[in-house]
Coordinates of C-alpha atoms and ligand atoms in Angstrom, one line a residue:
X75 CA 8.9 15.6 9.5
X76 CA 5.0 14.9 9.3
X77 CA 4.3 12.0 6.7
X78 CA 2.0 14.6 5.0
X79 CA 5.0 16.9 4.3
X80 CA 7.2 14.0 3.2
X81 CA 4.7 12.8 0.5
X82 CA 4.3 16.2 -0.6
X83 CA 7.8 17.6 -0.6
X84 CA 10.2 14.5 -0.5
X85 CA 8.4 11.5 -2.1
X86 CA 8.4 13.1 -5.5
X87 CA 12.0 13.6 -5.3
X88 CA 14.2 10.9 -7.3
X89 CA 17.9 10.2 -6.7
X90 CA 19.8 10.5 -9.8
X91 CA 23.3 9.9 -8.8
X92 CA 25.3 9.5 -5.8
X93 CA 29.1 9.4 -6.3
X94 CA 31.9 10.3 -3.7
X95 CA 30.4 13.4 -1.6
X96 CA 27.9 14.5 -4.1
X97 CA 24.2 13.3 -4.0
X98 CA 22.1 14.4 -7.1
X99 CA 18.4 14.6 -6.9
X100 CA 15.8 15.5 -9.3
X101 CA 12.6 17.5 -8.7
X102 CA 9.6 17.4 -11.1
X103 CA 9.1 21.0 -11.2
X104 CA 10.7 24.2 -10.4
X105 CA 8.5 24.9 -7.5
X106 CA 9.2 21.8 -5.6
X107 CA 12.9 22.3 -6.5
X108 CA 12.7 25.7 -4.8
X109 CA 10.9 24.5 -1.8
X110 CA 13.2 21.8 -1.0
X111 CA 16.2 24.1 -1.5
X112 CA 14.7 26.6 1.1
X113 CA 13.2 24.3 3.6
X114 CA 14.8 21.0 3.6
X115 CA 18.3 21.2 2.0
X116 CA 20.0 22.1 5.2
X117 CA 18.3 19.3 7.2
X118 CA 19.0 16.9 4.5
X119 CA 22.8 17.7 4.4
X120 CA 23.1 17.3 8.0
X121 CA 21.2 14.0 8.2
X122 CA 23.6 12.7 5.5
X123 CA 26.6 14.2 7.2
X124 CA 25.5 12.5 10.3
X125 CA 25.1 9.1 8.7
X126 CA 28.0 9.2 6.6
X127 CA 30.4 10.7 9.0
X128 CA 31.6 13.1 6.0
X129 CA 30.2 16.2 4.3
X130 CA 27.9 15.7 1.5
X131 CA 26.9 17.8 -1.0
X132 CA 23.3 17.8 -2.3
X133 CA 22.5 19.1 -5.9
X134 CA 19.0 19.3 -7.0
X135 CA 18.1 19.2 -10.6
X136 CA 15.0 19.7 -12.5
X137 CA 13.5 16.7 -14.1
X138 CA 13.4 17.2 -18.3
X139 CA 15.7 20.0 -18.2
X140 CA 15.5 21.8 -21.5
X141 CA 17.7 24.5 -22.9
X142 CA 16.4 27.9 -22.2
X143 CA 15.8 30.6 -24.7
X144 CA 19.3 32.0 -23.9
X145 CA 20.8 28.8 -24.3
X146 CA 21.7 28.4 -20.7
X147 CA 20.9 25.3 -19.0
X148 CA 18.0 25.4 -16.6
X149 CA 17.5 23.8 -13.5
X150 CA 21.1 23.4 -11.9
X151 CA 21.7 24.7 -8.7
X152 CA 25.0 26.1 -8.1
X153 CA 27.3 26.2 -11.1
X154 CA 30.0 23.7 -10.3
X155 CA 28.4 20.3 -11.3
X156 CA 28.0 19.1 -14.7
X157 CA 25.0 17.0 -14.9
X158 CA 25.3 13.5 -15.2
X159 CA 23.6 11.5 -17.8
X160 CA 20.2 10.9 -16.8
X161 CA 18.1 7.5 -17.3
X162 CA 15.6 8.3 -20.1
X163 CA 12.1 8.4 -18.6
X164 CA 10.2 4.9 -18.9
X165 CA 8.3 5.2 -21.9
X166 CA 4.6 4.7 -20.9
X167 CA 1.6 5.2 -23.0
X168 CA -0.3 6.6 -20.1
X169 CA 1.9 9.0 -17.9
X170 CA -0.6 8.7 -14.9
X171 CA 0.3 5.0 -14.4
X172 CA 3.4 4.3 -12.6
X173 CA 5.8 1.7 -14.5
X174 CA 6.6 -0.2 -11.5
X175 CA 2.9 -1.1 -10.7
X176 CA 2.5 -4.3 -13.1
X177 CA 1.0 -7.6 -12.5
X178 CA 4.4 -9.3 -12.9
X179 CA 6.0 -7.2 -10.1
X180 CA 2.9 -8.0 -7.9
X181 CA 3.7 -10.9 -5.5
X182 CA 0.6 -13.1 -5.0
X183 CA -0.2 -14.8 -1.9
X184 CA -3.6 -16.2 0.0
X185 CA -3.9 -12.4 1.4
X186 CA -4.6 -10.9 -2.2
X187 CA -5.0 -13.9 -4.3
X188 CA -8.6 -13.2 -5.0
X189 CA -8.1 -9.5 -5.8
X190 CA -5.1 -10.1 -8.1
X191 CA -7.3 -13.0 -9.8
X192 CA -10.1 -10.6 -10.3
X193 CA -8.2 -7.8 -11.4
X194 CA -6.3 -10.1 -14.2
X195 CA -9.7 -11.3 -15.1
X196 CA -11.0 -7.6 -15.7
X197 CA -8.0 -6.7 -17.6
X198 CA -8.4 -9.4 -20.1
X199 CA -12.2 -9.3 -20.5
X200 CA -13.0 -5.6 -19.5
X201 CA -16.7 -4.4 -18.9
X202 CA -17.9 -8.2 -19.2
X203 CA -18.6 -9.9 -16.2
X204 CA -17.2 -8.3 -13.2
X205 CA -18.3 -4.7 -13.4
X206 CA -17.7 -2.7 -11.6
X207 CA -14.8 -4.6 -9.7
X208 CA -14.6 -3.1 -6.1
X209 CA -11.3 -3.7 -4.3
X210 CA -10.9 -2.7 -0.6
X211 CA -8.1 -3.3 2.2
X212 CA -5.9 -1.3 4.5
X213 CA -3.2 1.0 3.4
X214 CA -0.3 -0.1 1.7
X215 CA -1.6 -3.5 0.8
X216 CA -1.3 -3.2 -3.0
X217 CA -4.6 -1.7 -3.9
X218 CA -3.0 0.9 -6.1
X219 CA -0.6 -1.3 -7.4
X220 CA -3.3 -3.9 -8.6
X221 CA -5.3 -1.0 -10.1
X222 CA -2.6 0.4 -12.1
X223 CA -1.7 -3.0 -13.4
X224 CA -5.1 -3.3 -14.9
X225 CA -4.4 -0.3 -16.8
X226 CA -0.9 -1.3 -18.0
X227 CA -2.3 -4.9 -19.0
X228 CA -5.0 -3.3 -21.1
X229 CA -2.9 -0.9 -22.7
X230 CA -0.5 -3.7 -23.6
X231 CA -3.3 -5.8 -25.2
X232 CA -5.0 -2.7 -26.7
X233 CA -2.7 0.2 -27.0
X234 CA -5.5 2.4 -28.5
X235 CA -7.6 1.9 -25.5
X236 CA -8.3 4.8 -23.3
X237 CA -7.3 4.1 -19.8
X238 CA -8.4 6.9 -17.3
X239 CA -6.5 6.5 -13.9
X240 CA -7.3 9.0 -11.1
X241 CA -7.8 9.2 -7.3
X242 CA -11.2 10.5 -6.2
X243 CA -9.1 13.2 -4.6
X244 CA -8.2 14.4 -8.1
X245 CA -11.7 13.9 -9.4
X246 CA -13.2 16.2 -6.6
X247 CA -10.5 18.8 -7.2
X248 CA -10.9 18.7 -10.9
X249 CA -14.5 18.6 -10.9
X250 CA -14.6 21.8 -8.5
X251 CA -12.1 23.7 -10.7
X252 CA -14.2 22.9 -13.7
X253 CA -17.3 24.3 -12.0
X254 CA -15.3 27.5 -11.2
X255 CA -14.2 27.9 -14.6
X256 CA -17.5 26.9 -16.3
X257 CA -16.0 24.0 -18.1
X258 CA -18.3 21.2 -16.9
X259 CA -19.0 20.2 -20.4
X260 CA -15.3 19.4 -21.1
X261 CA -14.9 17.8 -17.6
X262 CA -17.9 15.4 -18.5
X263 CA -16.7 14.7 -22.0
X264 CA -13.3 13.7 -20.6
X265 CA -14.6 11.2 -18.2
X266 CA -18.0 10.1 -19.4
X267 CA -17.3 10.1 -23.0
X268 CA -13.5 9.4 -23.5
X269 CA -12.7 6.5 -21.0
X270 CA -12.8 3.0 -22.1
X271 CA -11.8 2.0 -18.4
X272 CA -12.1 4.0 -15.4
X273 CA -9.7 3.2 -12.7
X274 CA -10.9 5.1 -9.5
X275 CA -8.4 5.0 -6.6
X276 CA -9.4 5.6 -2.9
X277 CA -13.2 6.3 -3.3
X278 CA -13.6 6.8 0.3
X279 CA -12.5 10.2 -0.3
X280 CA -16.0 11.0 -1.6
X281 CA -17.5 10.6 1.9
X282 CA -19.2 13.7 2.9
X283 CA -18.6 15.5 -0.7
X284 CA -22.0 15.4 -2.0
X285 CA -22.0 17.3 -5.2
X286 CA -18.9 15.6 -6.3
X287 CA -20.2 12.2 -5.3
X288 CA -23.0 13.0 -7.3
X289 CA -21.0 13.9 -10.2
X290 CA -19.3 10.7 -10.0
X291 CA -22.4 8.9 -9.8
X292 CA -23.5 9.9 -13.3
X293 CA -20.1 9.3 -14.6
X294 CA -20.6 5.7 -13.4
X295 CA -23.8 5.3 -14.9
X296 CA -22.6 6.8 -18.3
X297 CA -19.7 4.5 -18.3
X298 CA -21.8 1.4 -17.1
X299 CA -24.4 2.0 -19.7
X300 CA -21.8 1.8 -22.5
X301 CA -20.2 -1.3 -21.1
X302 CA -17.0 0.4 -20.0
X303 CA -15.1 -1.4 -17.2
X304 CA -15.1 0.5 -13.8
X305 CA -12.6 -0.4 -11.1
X306 CA -12.8 1.1 -7.6
X307 CA -10.7 0.9 -4.6
X308 CA -11.4 1.9 -1.0
X309 CA -9.7 1.5 2.4
X310 CA -12.9 0.0 3.7
X311 CA -15.7 -2.0 2.6
X312 CA -18.9 -0.1 1.3
X313 CA -20.9 -0.8 4.2
X314 CA -18.5 1.0 6.4
X315 CA -18.8 4.3 4.8
X316 CA -21.9 5.7 6.4
X317 CA -21.4 9.2 4.6
X318 CA -21.7 7.9 1.0
X319 CA -25.1 7.6 -0.3
X320 CA -26.8 4.4 -0.7
X321 CA -27.4 4.6 -4.3
X322 CA -23.6 4.7 -5.2
X323 CA -23.0 2.0 -2.7
X324 CA -25.5 -0.3 -4.2
X325 CA -23.8 0.5 -7.5
X326 CA -20.5 -1.2 -6.0
X327 CA -22.4 -4.3 -5.1
X328 CA -23.4 -5.0 -8.8
X329 CA -20.1 -6.5 -9.9
X330 CA -17.6 -8.2 -8.0
X331 CA -15.8 -7.2 -4.4
X332 CA -12.6 -8.5 -3.5
X333 CA -10.7 -7.5 -0.4
X334 CA -7.0 -7.6 0.4
X335 CA -5.6 -8.2 4.0
X336 CA -2.1 -7.9 5.2
X337 CA 0.2 -10.5 3.7
X338 CA 1.4 -13.8 5.4
X339 CA 4.8 -14.1 6.3
X340 CA 6.1 -16.1 3.3
X341 CA 4.6 -13.6 1.2
X342 CA 6.3 -10.7 3.0
X343 CA 9.5 -12.5 2.5
X344 CA 8.8 -13.1 -1.2
X345 CA 7.9 -9.2 -1.7
X346 CA 11.0 -8.1 -0.1
X347 CA 13.1 -10.5 -2.2
X348 CA 11.6 -9.6 -5.5
X349 CA 11.9 -5.5 -4.6
X350 CA 15.6 -6.3 -3.6
X351 CA 16.2 -8.3 -6.9
X352 CA 14.7 -5.5 -8.9
X353 CA 16.6 -2.8 -7.1
X354 CA 20.0 -4.9 -7.2
X355 CA 20.1 -4.8 -3.2
X356 CA 22.1 -7.5 -1.6
X357 CA 19.7 -8.9 0.8
X358 CA 20.7 -11.8 3.0
X359 CA 17.8 -14.4 3.8
X360 CA 18.1 -13.9 7.5
X361 CA 17.7 -10.0 7.0
X362 CA 14.5 -10.7 4.9
X363 CA 13.2 -12.9 7.6
X364 CA 14.1 -10.3 10.1
X365 CA 12.4 -7.6 8.2
X366 CA 9.3 -9.6 7.3
X367 CA 8.8 -10.6 11.0
X368 CA 9.3 -7.1 12.5
X369 CA 6.9 -5.4 10.0
X370 CA 3.7 -7.1 9.2
X371 CA 0.9 -4.9 8.8
X372 CA 1.8 -2.7 5.9
X373 CA 3.9 -3.4 2.4
X374 CA 4.7 0.1 1.9
X375 CA 6.5 0.3 5.4
X376 CA 8.2 -3.0 4.4
X377 CA 9.5 -1.8 1.1
X378 CA 10.3 1.7 3.0
X379 CA 12.6 -0.3 5.5
X380 CA 14.3 -2.1 2.6
X381 CA 15.1 1.0 0.7
X382 CA 16.2 2.8 4.0
X383 CA 18.4 -0.1 4.4
X384 CA 19.9 0.0 1.1
X385 CA 20.5 3.8 1.2
X386 CA 22.2 3.7 4.5
X387 CA 24.4 0.6 3.7
X388 CA 25.6 2.1 0.6
X389 CA 26.1 5.7 2.3
X390 CA 28.2 4.0 4.9
X391 CA 29.8 1.6 2.9
X392 CA 28.6 -1.6 4.9
X393 CA 26.8 -4.6 4.0
X394 CA 23.2 -5.3 5.1
X395 CA 23.2 -7.7 8.3
X396 CA 20.6 -8.4 10.8
X397 CA 22.4 -6.5 13.2
X398 CA 22.7 -3.5 10.9
X399 CA 19.0 -3.5 10.0
X400 CA 18.2 -3.6 13.9
X401 CA 20.5 -0.6 14.4
X402 CA 19.2 1.4 11.3
X403 CA 15.5 0.7 11.8
X404 CA 15.2 1.1 15.3
X405 CA 12.3 3.2 15.6
X406 CA 10.4 2.0 12.8
X407 CA 10.6 -1.7 14.2
X408 CA 9.5 -0.5 17.5
X409 CA 6.4 1.2 16.2
X410 CA 5.4 -1.8 14.6
X411 CA 6.0 -4.0 17.4
X412 CA 2.4 -2.9 19.1
X413 CA 0.9 -3.4 15.8
X414 CA 0.3 -6.9 15.8
X415 CA -3.6 -7.5 15.3
X416 CA -5.9 -10.2 16.1
X417 CA -6.4 -10.9 12.3
X418 CA -2.8 -11.3 11.8
X419 CA -2.5 -13.8 14.7
X420 CA -5.4 -15.9 13.2
X421 CA -3.8 -16.0 9.8
X422 CA -0.4 -17.3 11.2
X423 CA -2.0 -19.8 13.7
X424 CA -4.3 -21.1 11.1
X425 CA -1.4 -21.5 8.7
X426 CA 0.8 -23.1 11.3
X427 CA -1.8 -25.9 11.7
X428 CA -2.8 -25.9 8.2
X429 CA -6.5 -24.9 8.8
X430 CA -8.3 -21.9 7.2
X431 CA -9.1 -18.7 9.4
X432 CA -12.7 -19.6 8.9
X433 CA -12.1 -22.9 10.8
X434 CA -10.9 -20.8 13.9
X435 CA -14.0 -18.7 13.4
X436 CA -16.4 -21.7 13.3
X437 CA -18.5 -23.3 16.0
X438 CA -16.5 -26.8 15.2
X439 CA -15.2 -28.5 18.2
X440 CA -12.9 -31.3 17.2
X441 CA -9.6 -30.9 19.1
X442 CA -7.5 -30.3 15.9
X443 CA -9.6 -27.0 15.6
X444 CA -10.4 -26.2 19.0
X445 CA -6.9 -26.3 20.4
X446 CA -5.5 -23.9 17.6
X447 CA -8.3 -21.7 18.3
X448 CA -7.6 -21.7 21.8
X449 CA -4.1 -20.9 21.1
X450 CA -4.9 -18.1 18.8
X451 CA -7.2 -16.5 21.5
X452 CA -4.6 -16.8 24.0
X453 CA -2.0 -14.9 21.7
X454 CA -4.4 -12.3 20.9
X455 CA -5.0 -11.7 24.6
X456 CA -1.0 -11.8 25.3
X457 CA -0.1 -9.7 22.4
X458 CA -3.0 -7.2 21.4
X459 CA -5.0 -4.7 23.2
X460 CA -8.4 -6.3 21.9
X461 CA -10.8 -6.6 24.9
X462 CA -12.3 -10.0 25.7
X463 CA -15.5 -9.3 23.9
X464 CA -13.8 -8.0 20.8
X465 CA -11.5 -11.4 20.6
X466 CA -14.6 -13.2 20.9
X467 CA -16.5 -11.4 18.1
X468 CA -13.4 -12.0 15.9
X469 CA -13.7 -15.5 16.7
X470 CA -17.1 -15.9 14.8
X471 CA -19.1 -14.4 17.9
X472 CA -17.9 -16.3 20.7
X473 CA -18.9 -15.4 24.3
X474 CA -16.0 -13.4 26.3
X475 CA -16.2 -16.1 28.9
X476 CA -15.1 -18.6 26.1
X477 CA -12.2 -16.3 25.5
X478 CA -11.2 -15.9 29.2
X479 CA -11.1 -19.9 29.9
X480 CA -9.0 -20.4 26.8
X481 CA -6.5 -17.8 27.7
X482 CA -6.4 -19.2 31.3
X483 CA -6.2 -22.8 30.0
X484 CA -3.2 -22.0 27.6
X485 CA -1.2 -20.1 30.2
X486 CA -1.5 -23.0 32.5
X487 CA -0.8 -25.7 30.2
X488 CA 2.2 -23.7 28.6
X489 CA 3.7 -23.8 32.2
X490 CA 3.1 -27.4 32.5
X491 CA 3.8 -29.1 29.2
X492 CA 6.8 -28.4 27.3
X493 CA 5.6 -29.2 23.9
X494 CA 2.8 -26.8 24.2
X495 CA 5.1 -24.1 25.4
X496 CA 7.2 -24.9 22.3
X497 CA 4.4 -24.5 19.9
X498 CA 3.3 -21.2 21.6
X499 CA 7.1 -20.0 21.3
X500 CA 7.4 -21.2 17.5
X501 CA 4.1 -19.1 16.6
X502 CA 5.3 -16.0 18.6
X503 CA 8.7 -16.4 16.5
X504 CA 6.9 -16.6 13.3
X505 CA 4.7 -13.6 14.4
X506 CA 8.0 -11.7 15.1
X507 CA 7.1 -11.2 18.7
Ligands
ADP35 P1 -2.7 0.8 -1.3 O1 -2.8 1.5 -2.4 O2 -3.3 -0.5 -0.8 O3 -2.6 1.8 -0.1 P2 0.0 0.4 -2.6 O4 -0.6 -0.2 -3.8 O5 0.3 1.8 -3.0 O6 -0.9 0.2 -1.5 O7 1.2 -0.4 -2.3 C1 2.2 0.0 -1.3 C2 3.5 -0.5 -1.9 O8 3.4 -1.7 -1.6 C3 3.7 -0.3 -3.3 O9 4.8 0.3 -3.7 C4 3.4 -1.5 -3.9 O10 4.1 -1.8 -5.1 C5 3.7 -2.5 -2.8 N1 3.1 -3.7 -2.7 C6 2.0 -4.1 -2.1 N2 1.5 -5.3 -2.2 C7 2.5 -6.0 -3.1 C8 2.5 -7.3 -3.6 N3 1.8 -8.2 -3.3 N4 3.7 -7.6 -4.4 C9 4.6 -6.5 -4.6 N5 4.5 -5.3 -4.2 C10 3.4 -4.9 -3.3
MG36 MG1 -3.4 3.5 -2.8

């Protein structure tokens, strides 16, 4: 199925219990439950049957089942099961915040250190120095996690504080609905007057939606003037959103800008281990390393791989091993194989030689820097689709001939000198190549 359908119809479901041949899921609303039953139940059953080698029955319940007026229980499909005791929903002062997205579950590494520190500072001293805080980075790298962690931390220290978390998509939808229903006053009151902190996720969605962007601009100003903290995330930096108005973009520069890049190998391993611990998954070290080297550019996919492994291992009653992971995640790993980017290569090479990526991009020529730089250029040529010019640009604007000669030199040296060949293989291994 498409990832969009998956997000819409499958992601909101939760697994309530799985015992013997019965799997119980829970849907947040009757609509979703019905849709799943009509469209996906059959497929889900046959997939489970294929995986486990036996017939598995799926029941889907409604979350927060209440007794109906006639005293019958609501939401149980079929009549044979008695519902198992459900875990009580996590108590949260703000139901827009995901309980899992807290600072203490966020693994910090060089790739996200700055954004995490800025977020923590803002949560401690909202509206003071870093207003707005603008966090940007690729998908699945923890922007939403950090944004919501700010909300949680603020509510923890000041329970009465009004935290408003929403995506810009929801802002747009509510804005449009309020206009239609002539309820703009209410809409404005809600966002401009009643928020102590505004956490706006995925601002790139405003691009090209002029009237909604304008509404947000005024919301921003109203909050800012009253010293309220604003935090914004985006999947790209402001200057790469040509369809956003200049005046809004310039507001984003007023405060602090922090980026998040894909995590290094060590951080990826820590994230996996943390997640496994949290979910009680037995994850051997070699499997953690295997996953972390196979999936590099997206933490969400990394987590997804772990969840998938855990689900398959429990369905098939097998323990998780590298061989099991390879078999189970075949497609996912294949898909990630071509995904290695010059940026990832630069980071791993720099870390390997104890340098900073800025050294690789600099004009400095001592061998301790130029040698790693040439290796990194060579690896970019060998393992990515980036052109010579592009590689040159990513290394601080070097000429394409520089890249070409570095690549040639390393190819030759790796044939002639064992030591260089070993270095390159070690790096490739770290990169999961
Ligand atoms: P984004 O909003 O940048 O697309 P998310 O915040 O939704 O990404 O993160 C995707 C998933 O990866 C979430 O489940 C999040 O908890 C997890 N994640 C990302 N970075 C980290 C990290 N540093 N430590 C722990 N979990 C992380
Ligand atoms: Mg997000």
